[in-house]
XYZ file of C-alpha atoms in Angstrom:
436
model
C 59.233 -29.840 -215.405
C 56.798 -27.281 -213.808
C 54.873 -30.254 -211.633
C 58.148 -31.255 -210.503
C 59.043 -27.930 -209.324
C 55.862 -27.638 -207.736
C 55.936 -30.909 -206.108
C 59.580 -30.027 -204.990
C 58.472 -26.895 -203.499
C 55.640 -29.147 -201.793
C 57.941 -31.013 -199.962
C 60.476 -28.745 -198.809
C 57.769 -26.154 -197.249
C 56.250 -27.117 -193.866
C 52.815 -27.828 -193.084
C 53.065 -26.724 -189.570
C 55.543 -24.555 -187.571
C 57.623 -25.547 -184.646
C 57.643 -23.635 -181.782
C 60.242 -23.063 -178.957
C 60.103 -21.493 -175.380
C 61.834 -18.969 -173.105
C 63.645 -20.971 -170.577
C 65.937 -18.181 -168.735
C 67.241 -14.793 -169.390
C 70.960 -13.833 -167.805
C 72.020 -10.187 -168.656
C 71.736 -9.984 -172.250
C 71.066 -13.314 -173.510
C 67.999 -15.090 -173.595
C 67.942 -18.930 -173.729
C 65.201 -21.066 -175.410
C 63.976 -24.497 -175.600
C 63.520 -24.736 -179.530
C 62.776 -24.203 -182.005
C 64.845 -25.546 -184.512
C 67.583 -22.406 -185.978
C 70.425 -21.559 -187.789
C 73.070 -18.699 -186.355
C 71.966 -15.764 -187.666
C 68.134 -16.490 -188.087
C 65.911 -13.940 -186.625
C 63.215 -15.141 -183.960
C 60.045 -13.487 -182.829
C 59.281 -13.588 -179.258
C 55.982 -13.701 -178.237
C 55.003 -11.775 -175.299
C 51.152 -12.065 -175.310
C 48.535 -14.485 -176.688
C 47.402 -11.710 -178.983
C 50.770 -11.106 -180.882
C 50.480 -7.614 -179.969
C 54.041 -7.442 -178.243
C 56.444 -8.987 -180.092
C 60.226 -8.839 -179.645
C 62.723 -9.583 -182.579
C 65.994 -11.524 -181.460
C 68.709 -12.956 -183.361
C 70.263 -16.592 -182.666
C 73.935 -16.024 -181.519
C 74.732 -19.762 -180.492
C 74.100 -22.864 -178.849
C 74.368 -24.328 -175.428
C 73.580 -28.136 -175.451
C 70.218 -28.415 -177.313
C 69.339 -24.286 -176.061
C 69.367 -22.067 -178.430
C 70.920 -18.608 -177.534
C 69.445 -15.285 -178.643
C 70.149 -11.740 -178.133
C 67.051 -9.567 -178.529
C 67.403 -6.474 -181.067
C 65.460 -4.432 -178.082
C 65.534 -4.636 -174.140
C 64.514 -7.962 -172.868
C 62.266 -6.198 -170.754
C 58.834 -7.894 -170.057
C 60.236 -11.030 -171.689
C 60.059 -14.178 -168.851
C 59.981 -17.992 -168.804
C 57.789 -19.577 -170.976
C 57.305 -16.807 -173.953
C 56.770 -18.720 -176.824
C 59.732 -18.315 -179.970
C 59.082 -18.008 -183.251
C 61.479 -18.425 -185.717
C 61.566 -16.730 -189.438
C 64.255 -19.553 -190.889
C 65.660 -16.232 -192.364
C 68.654 -13.365 -191.226
C 67.528 -10.130 -191.029
C 66.711 -8.386 -194.301
C 66.168 -4.627 -194.669
C 64.370 -2.971 -197.328
C 66.488 -0.413 -200.013
C 66.502 2.012 -202.654
C 67.209 5.281 -204.403
C 64.309 7.094 -202.077
C 66.129 6.457 -199.181
C 68.453 9.355 -199.894
C 68.246 12.206 -197.085
C 66.815 9.397 -194.629
C 67.942 8.614 -190.950
C 67.417 4.959 -190.105
C 67.945 2.870 -187.231
C 69.813 -0.683 -187.525
C 67.013 -2.417 -188.990
C 66.352 -0.130 -191.526
C 63.311 1.659 -189.913
C 62.888 5.269 -189.869
C 64.240 7.051 -186.418
C 62.472 9.678 -186.242
C 58.769 8.858 -185.180
C 55.972 8.917 -187.344
C 58.299 8.516 -190.664
C 57.387 5.565 -192.939
C 59.492 4.060 -195.575
C 59.053 4.965 -198.661
C 57.107 2.625 -201.249
C 59.014 0.551 -204.085
C 61.978 -0.444 -202.073
C 63.471 -4.165 -202.435
C 64.741 -6.509 -199.808
C 68.414 -6.939 -199.090
C 70.314 -8.926 -196.616
C 72.576 -7.715 -194.092
C 75.204 -10.206 -194.078
C 77.251 -10.418 -197.751
C 80.420 -12.347 -198.611
C 83.459 -10.189 -199.769
C 83.644 -9.845 -203.446
C 85.874 -12.574 -205.115
C 89.259 -11.036 -205.049
C 89.911 -12.119 -208.739
C 87.367 -10.101 -209.977
C 87.947 -6.806 -207.804
C 89.607 -4.051 -210.498
C 92.602 -2.403 -209.017
C 91.935 1.061 -207.697
C 92.940 3.499 -210.497
C 90.728 6.835 -210.460
C 91.547 9.791 -207.447
C 88.624 10.461 -205.314
C 88.585 14.039 -204.797
C 87.517 14.516 -201.278
C 87.735 18.586 -200.709
C 90.332 18.566 -198.122
C 93.492 19.606 -199.541
C 96.230 17.975 -196.985
C 94.274 14.448 -198.006
C 94.130 15.249 -201.605
C 97.746 16.823 -201.902
C 99.771 14.205 -199.639
C 97.319 11.538 -199.118
C 95.542 10.809 -202.044
C 92.869 8.768 -201.588
C 91.279 6.462 -204.663
C 87.871 5.054 -205.555
C 87.262 2.073 -203.785
C 90.166 2.442 -201.485
C 89.565 1.604 -197.903
C 90.813 4.325 -195.134
C 91.064 4.340 -191.312
C 91.020 7.815 -189.563
C 93.126 6.678 -186.179
C 92.161 9.152 -183.097
C 91.289 9.624 -179.795
C 87.988 11.065 -177.741
C 87.660 14.679 -179.398
C 90.468 15.636 -181.510
C 87.808 16.018 -184.432
C 86.936 12.661 -186.307
C 83.171 13.670 -187.058
C 83.978 17.193 -188.102
C 86.757 15.577 -190.576
C 84.041 13.150 -191.695
C 81.644 15.849 -191.875
C 83.770 18.002 -194.463
C 84.828 14.574 -196.656
C 80.884 13.807 -197.050
C 79.919 17.466 -198.352
C 83.117 17.795 -200.205
C 83.614 14.651 -201.953
C 82.562 13.865 -205.592
C 80.513 10.482 -205.076
C 77.333 9.098 -205.952
C 75.780 8.691 -202.721
C 77.673 8.853 -198.991
C 76.047 5.535 -196.621
C 77.053 7.015 -192.695
C 76.824 5.061 -190.092
C 77.085 6.064 -186.531
C 77.734 3.361 -184.321
C 77.417 4.020 -180.890
C 77.530 7.366 -180.790
C 76.025 9.582 -178.068
C 72.214 10.644 -178.374
C 73.221 14.379 -178.517
C 75.746 13.902 -180.825
C 73.394 12.386 -183.462
C 71.374 15.732 -184.443
C 74.842 17.876 -183.633
C 76.459 15.757 -186.447
C 73.571 15.929 -188.971
C 72.810 19.310 -188.547
C 76.581 21.081 -187.978
C 79.020 18.270 -189.213
C 77.151 17.219 -192.715
C 74.305 20.071 -193.131
C 71.722 19.998 -195.530
C 74.290 20.127 -199.091
C 75.452 16.766 -197.667
C 72.461 14.865 -196.264
C 70.592 15.494 -199.783
C 72.973 12.927 -200.827
C 73.248 10.768 -197.631
C 71.855 7.633 -196.007
C 72.283 7.625 -192.371
C 72.411 4.936 -190.340
C 72.427 5.451 -186.233
C 73.179 3.459 -183.241
C 73.398 5.014 -180.238
C 75.606 3.830 -177.106
C 72.343 3.116 -175.137
C 71.271 0.253 -177.533
C 71.930 -3.383 -177.114
C 75.148 -4.596 -178.400
C 73.396 -6.401 -181.138
C 71.932 -3.178 -182.826
C 74.828 -1.740 -182.854
C 76.650 -4.430 -184.579
C 73.408 -4.424 -186.896
C 74.243 -1.160 -187.916
C 77.652 -1.484 -189.341
C 76.190 -4.303 -191.217
C 73.214 -2.797 -192.789
C 75.271 0.466 -193.678
C 77.365 -2.178 -195.414
C 74.595 -3.790 -197.051
C 73.115 -0.669 -198.384
C 76.498 0.540 -199.778
C 76.821 -2.778 -201.322
C 73.157 -2.619 -202.905
C 74.097 0.961 -204.681
C 77.402 -0.373 -205.399
C 75.976 -3.612 -207.630
C 73.863 -0.795 -209.258
C 77.570 0.383 -210.560
C 77.319 3.707 -208.479
C 80.732 4.777 -206.905
C 79.710 4.824 -203.233
C 81.475 7.123 -199.963
C 80.804 4.700 -196.854
C 81.888 6.344 -193.398
C 81.691 4.432 -189.990
C 82.133 5.649 -186.760
C 82.951 3.849 -185.319
C 84.903 0.080 -185.882
C 85.811 0.449 -182.137
C 82.723 0.452 -180.873
C 81.748 -2.101 -183.088
C 84.194 -4.729 -181.932
C 83.289 -3.651 -178.403
C 79.228 -4.253 -179.400
C 80.545 -8.123 -180.744
C 82.966 -8.036 -177.228
C 79.651 -7.857 -175.145
C 78.012 -10.456 -177.251
C 81.196 -12.940 -177.092
C 81.561 -12.826 -173.308
C 77.596 -13.364 -172.840
C 77.691 -16.827 -175.056
C 80.960 -17.768 -173.111
C 83.466 -17.124 -175.405
C 86.857 -16.785 -173.207
C 88.316 -13.081 -173.112
C 92.036 -13.069 -174.748
C 93.850 -9.408 -175.902
C 92.842 -6.857 -173.764
C 89.451 -8.789 -172.746
C 88.416 -8.832 -177.054
C 87.248 -12.438 -177.482
C 88.398 -14.435 -180.612
C 85.087 -13.617 -182.731
C 85.917 -10.023 -182.403
C 89.164 -10.755 -184.435
C 87.226 -13.082 -187.231
C 84.619 -10.634 -187.865
C 86.710 -7.114 -188.692
C 88.175 -9.150 -192.074
C 84.825 -10.015 -193.193
C 83.078 -6.712 -192.208
C 85.751 -4.450 -193.558
C 86.869 -6.704 -197.052
C 83.047 -6.324 -197.828
C 83.576 -2.547 -199.584
C 86.072 -1.905 -202.075
C 85.593 -2.330 -205.865
C 83.804 -4.880 -207.517
C 83.019 -5.656 -211.507
C 80.011 -3.058 -211.161
C 81.100 -0.387 -208.766
C 83.134 0.639 -206.101
C 82.704 1.672 -202.091
C 85.459 4.171 -200.985
C 85.360 3.550 -196.870
C 86.391 5.814 -194.175
C 86.513 4.180 -190.658
C 87.083 6.002 -187.339
C 89.055 4.068 -184.764
C 88.342 5.573 -181.462
C 92.220 4.422 -180.056
C 92.046 4.350 -175.915
C 94.550 6.857 -174.522
C 96.135 8.005 -177.798
C 97.659 4.428 -178.255
C 97.592 3.366 -181.791
C 99.096 -0.082 -181.232
C 96.216 -1.300 -179.135
C 94.861 -4.469 -180.517
C 91.509 -3.115 -182.647
C 93.898 -0.223 -183.810
C 96.537 -2.573 -185.106
C 94.205 -5.004 -186.471
C 92.291 -2.730 -188.531
C 95.766 -0.951 -189.736
C 96.583 -4.551 -191.160
C 92.956 -4.928 -192.956
C 92.741 -1.628 -194.723
C 94.795 0.374 -197.366
C 95.771 3.443 -195.735
C 95.616 5.310 -192.331
C 95.281 8.569 -191.445
C 96.415 9.297 -187.728
C 94.723 12.577 -185.922
C 97.355 13.929 -183.480
C 96.429 15.430 -180.563
C 99.609 17.766 -179.828
C 97.992 19.246 -183.440
C 94.651 19.831 -182.149
C 96.236 21.289 -179.299
C 97.658 23.967 -181.467
C 94.513 24.520 -183.131
C 95.937 22.793 -186.353
C 92.672 21.434 -188.044
C 92.225 18.981 -189.708
C 94.835 17.618 -186.782
C 96.593 15.028 -189.175
C 100.008 14.015 -188.751
C 101.208 13.977 -192.070
C 104.264 12.018 -191.392
C 102.304 9.145 -189.219
C 99.600 8.458 -192.072
C 99.841 6.776 -195.270
C 97.906 6.189 -198.483
C 99.129 2.841 -199.519
C 97.742 3.341 -203.257
C 98.543 6.999 -203.611
C 101.755 6.321 -206.004
C 99.400 4.209 -208.155
C 97.105 7.380 -208.619
C 99.306 10.303 -208.900
C 101.823 11.596 -211.321
C 105.513 12.077 -210.732
C 105.620 15.696 -210.575
C 103.119 15.528 -207.718
C 104.761 12.296 -206.158
C 107.969 14.833 -206.044
C 106.458 17.909 -204.171
C 104.728 15.524 -201.687
C 108.009 13.993 -201.042
C 109.715 17.203 -200.664
C 106.789 18.580 -198.320
C 107.297 15.239 -195.986
C 111.372 15.731 -195.794
C 110.893 19.747 -194.991
C 108.450 18.992 -192.271
C 110.345 15.934 -190.615
C 113.764 18.124 -191.336
C 111.954 20.823 -188.958
C 110.410 18.601 -186.327
C 113.719 16.917 -185.753
C 115.176 20.407 -184.759
C 112.155 21.861 -183.085
C 113.081 21.380 -179.775
C 116.835 23.362 -180.948
C 114.711 25.984 -182.371
C 112.104 26.648 -179.543
C 114.950 27.102 -176.626
C 116.829 29.377 -179.337
C 120.010 26.976 -179.619
C 119.909 26.317 -183.395
C 121.788 29.006 -185.124
C 121.081 29.656 -188.809
C 123.640 28.828 -191.070
C 124.211 25.154 -189.413
C 122.392 23.010 -192.030
C 121.466 24.198 -195.291
C 118.195 21.131 -195.079
C 117.304 22.607 -191.702
C 117.394 26.473 -192.815
C 115.257 25.613 -195.836
C 112.937 23.854 -193.672
C 112.575 26.775 -191.040
C 112.069 29.136 -194.011
C 109.515 26.535 -195.505
C 107.490 25.560 -192.202
C 104.842 28.515 -192.105
C 103.501 27.911 -195.954
C 103.438 24.186 -195.102
C 100.859 24.672 -191.923
C 98.806 27.034 -194.494
C 98.489 24.274 -196.583
C 97.467 21.651 -194.148
C 95.373 23.705 -192.357
C 91.735 24.252 -193.536
C 88.544 25.741 -192.294
C 85.181 23.810 -191.966
C 83.378 25.539 -194.705
C 86.161 26.135 -197.117
C 86.421 23.543 -200.465
C 89.219 23.422 -202.952
C 89.150 21.193 -205.663
C 91.698 18.260 -206.353
C 93.668 20.797 -208.886
C 93.909 23.727 -206.355
C 95.165 21.265 -204.053
C 97.800 20.140 -205.875
C 98.738 23.648 -207.248
C 98.863 24.945 -203.939
C 101.134 22.087 -203.022
C 103.710 22.720 -205.628
C 103.373 26.417 -204.755
C 104.540 25.473 -201.027
C 107.674 23.625 -202.347
C 109.344 25.919 -204.995
């Protein structure tokens, strides 16, 4: 039996290596004649004979008998005739408990210069299949996020996937920082994809803070990095979250932003010759989004509760990426620029936001209080223009009179300082007091 296994391994092993040669570099794409590879394989492009300079690239497509490669770094120094060596393996990262508190690049390596990975880590592939739908337990337990408008009116469960939809500068990063600091999750995995370089340290030190950093692993792919690295940032963060979920933990994954992942995939798709379709996005964009977003959620061992930010162009909530992501996820929070202009933070528009699993998680008393608050807020907004110009006469409508009386308390409940932290029970008690 052992001899048969050894013979099989000998037959399947290669006694020689196959190499290819770079033939062409167009924009971000490298065209190589050989070696034999599959989509997703990592290749090494050797820049000098002593192998001191090597650029890693991934096979992203084929053109006739040539391989199309996209590098993880810049294409600088790559020329015709450079040797291409395949590893016959997709990208793998090193994962383990020792990564807590670290900031990594999309390849799973420390971002800070001179810092080394801890010893005792385990290799883990960045691309995985989503859990089988039949093995996914339903979302049953409330996840306390410490933001009262979410806990009270948009309750989130362990294993739920939420989209945070907003234009630029409306407070997405601040809200993510509050959730990361206040949530009772075993570990946070945070992906900053396509961020400005200036904002990385600002988010780590100001929004996340030392308290949040202790139980977090942060993966950073800044906007100046190649498109492939930005996509790998999303895949690496998801893989790390999956590793800890499979150890039976409740993981919180936050990704800022899915829109920049889609833009990076559009760059790759256009470079390999895909036709642009809706608003210039290629078909591959709409095929990778479900594969990426469906990897989170519950499985038979643990859960990944995911918050994905979606940067909407011109505050258009119906643009293609926002529309696609909203259809995949289990709820969406809309951050409204008008509310931010009124200094209402977090600027969550309660009437436009929904948690699809909320009714399965809360009791009747909580549901009735949340419904009442929504109804009163809706009534107030319907009559707001009349109220502001003084055209509404008190007593004309009992419901509007009640909404006007309750409105200051509703806004007081929705607003929350960045440093404030309330328990789930405190948030529900405040909600009930507002509608009494």
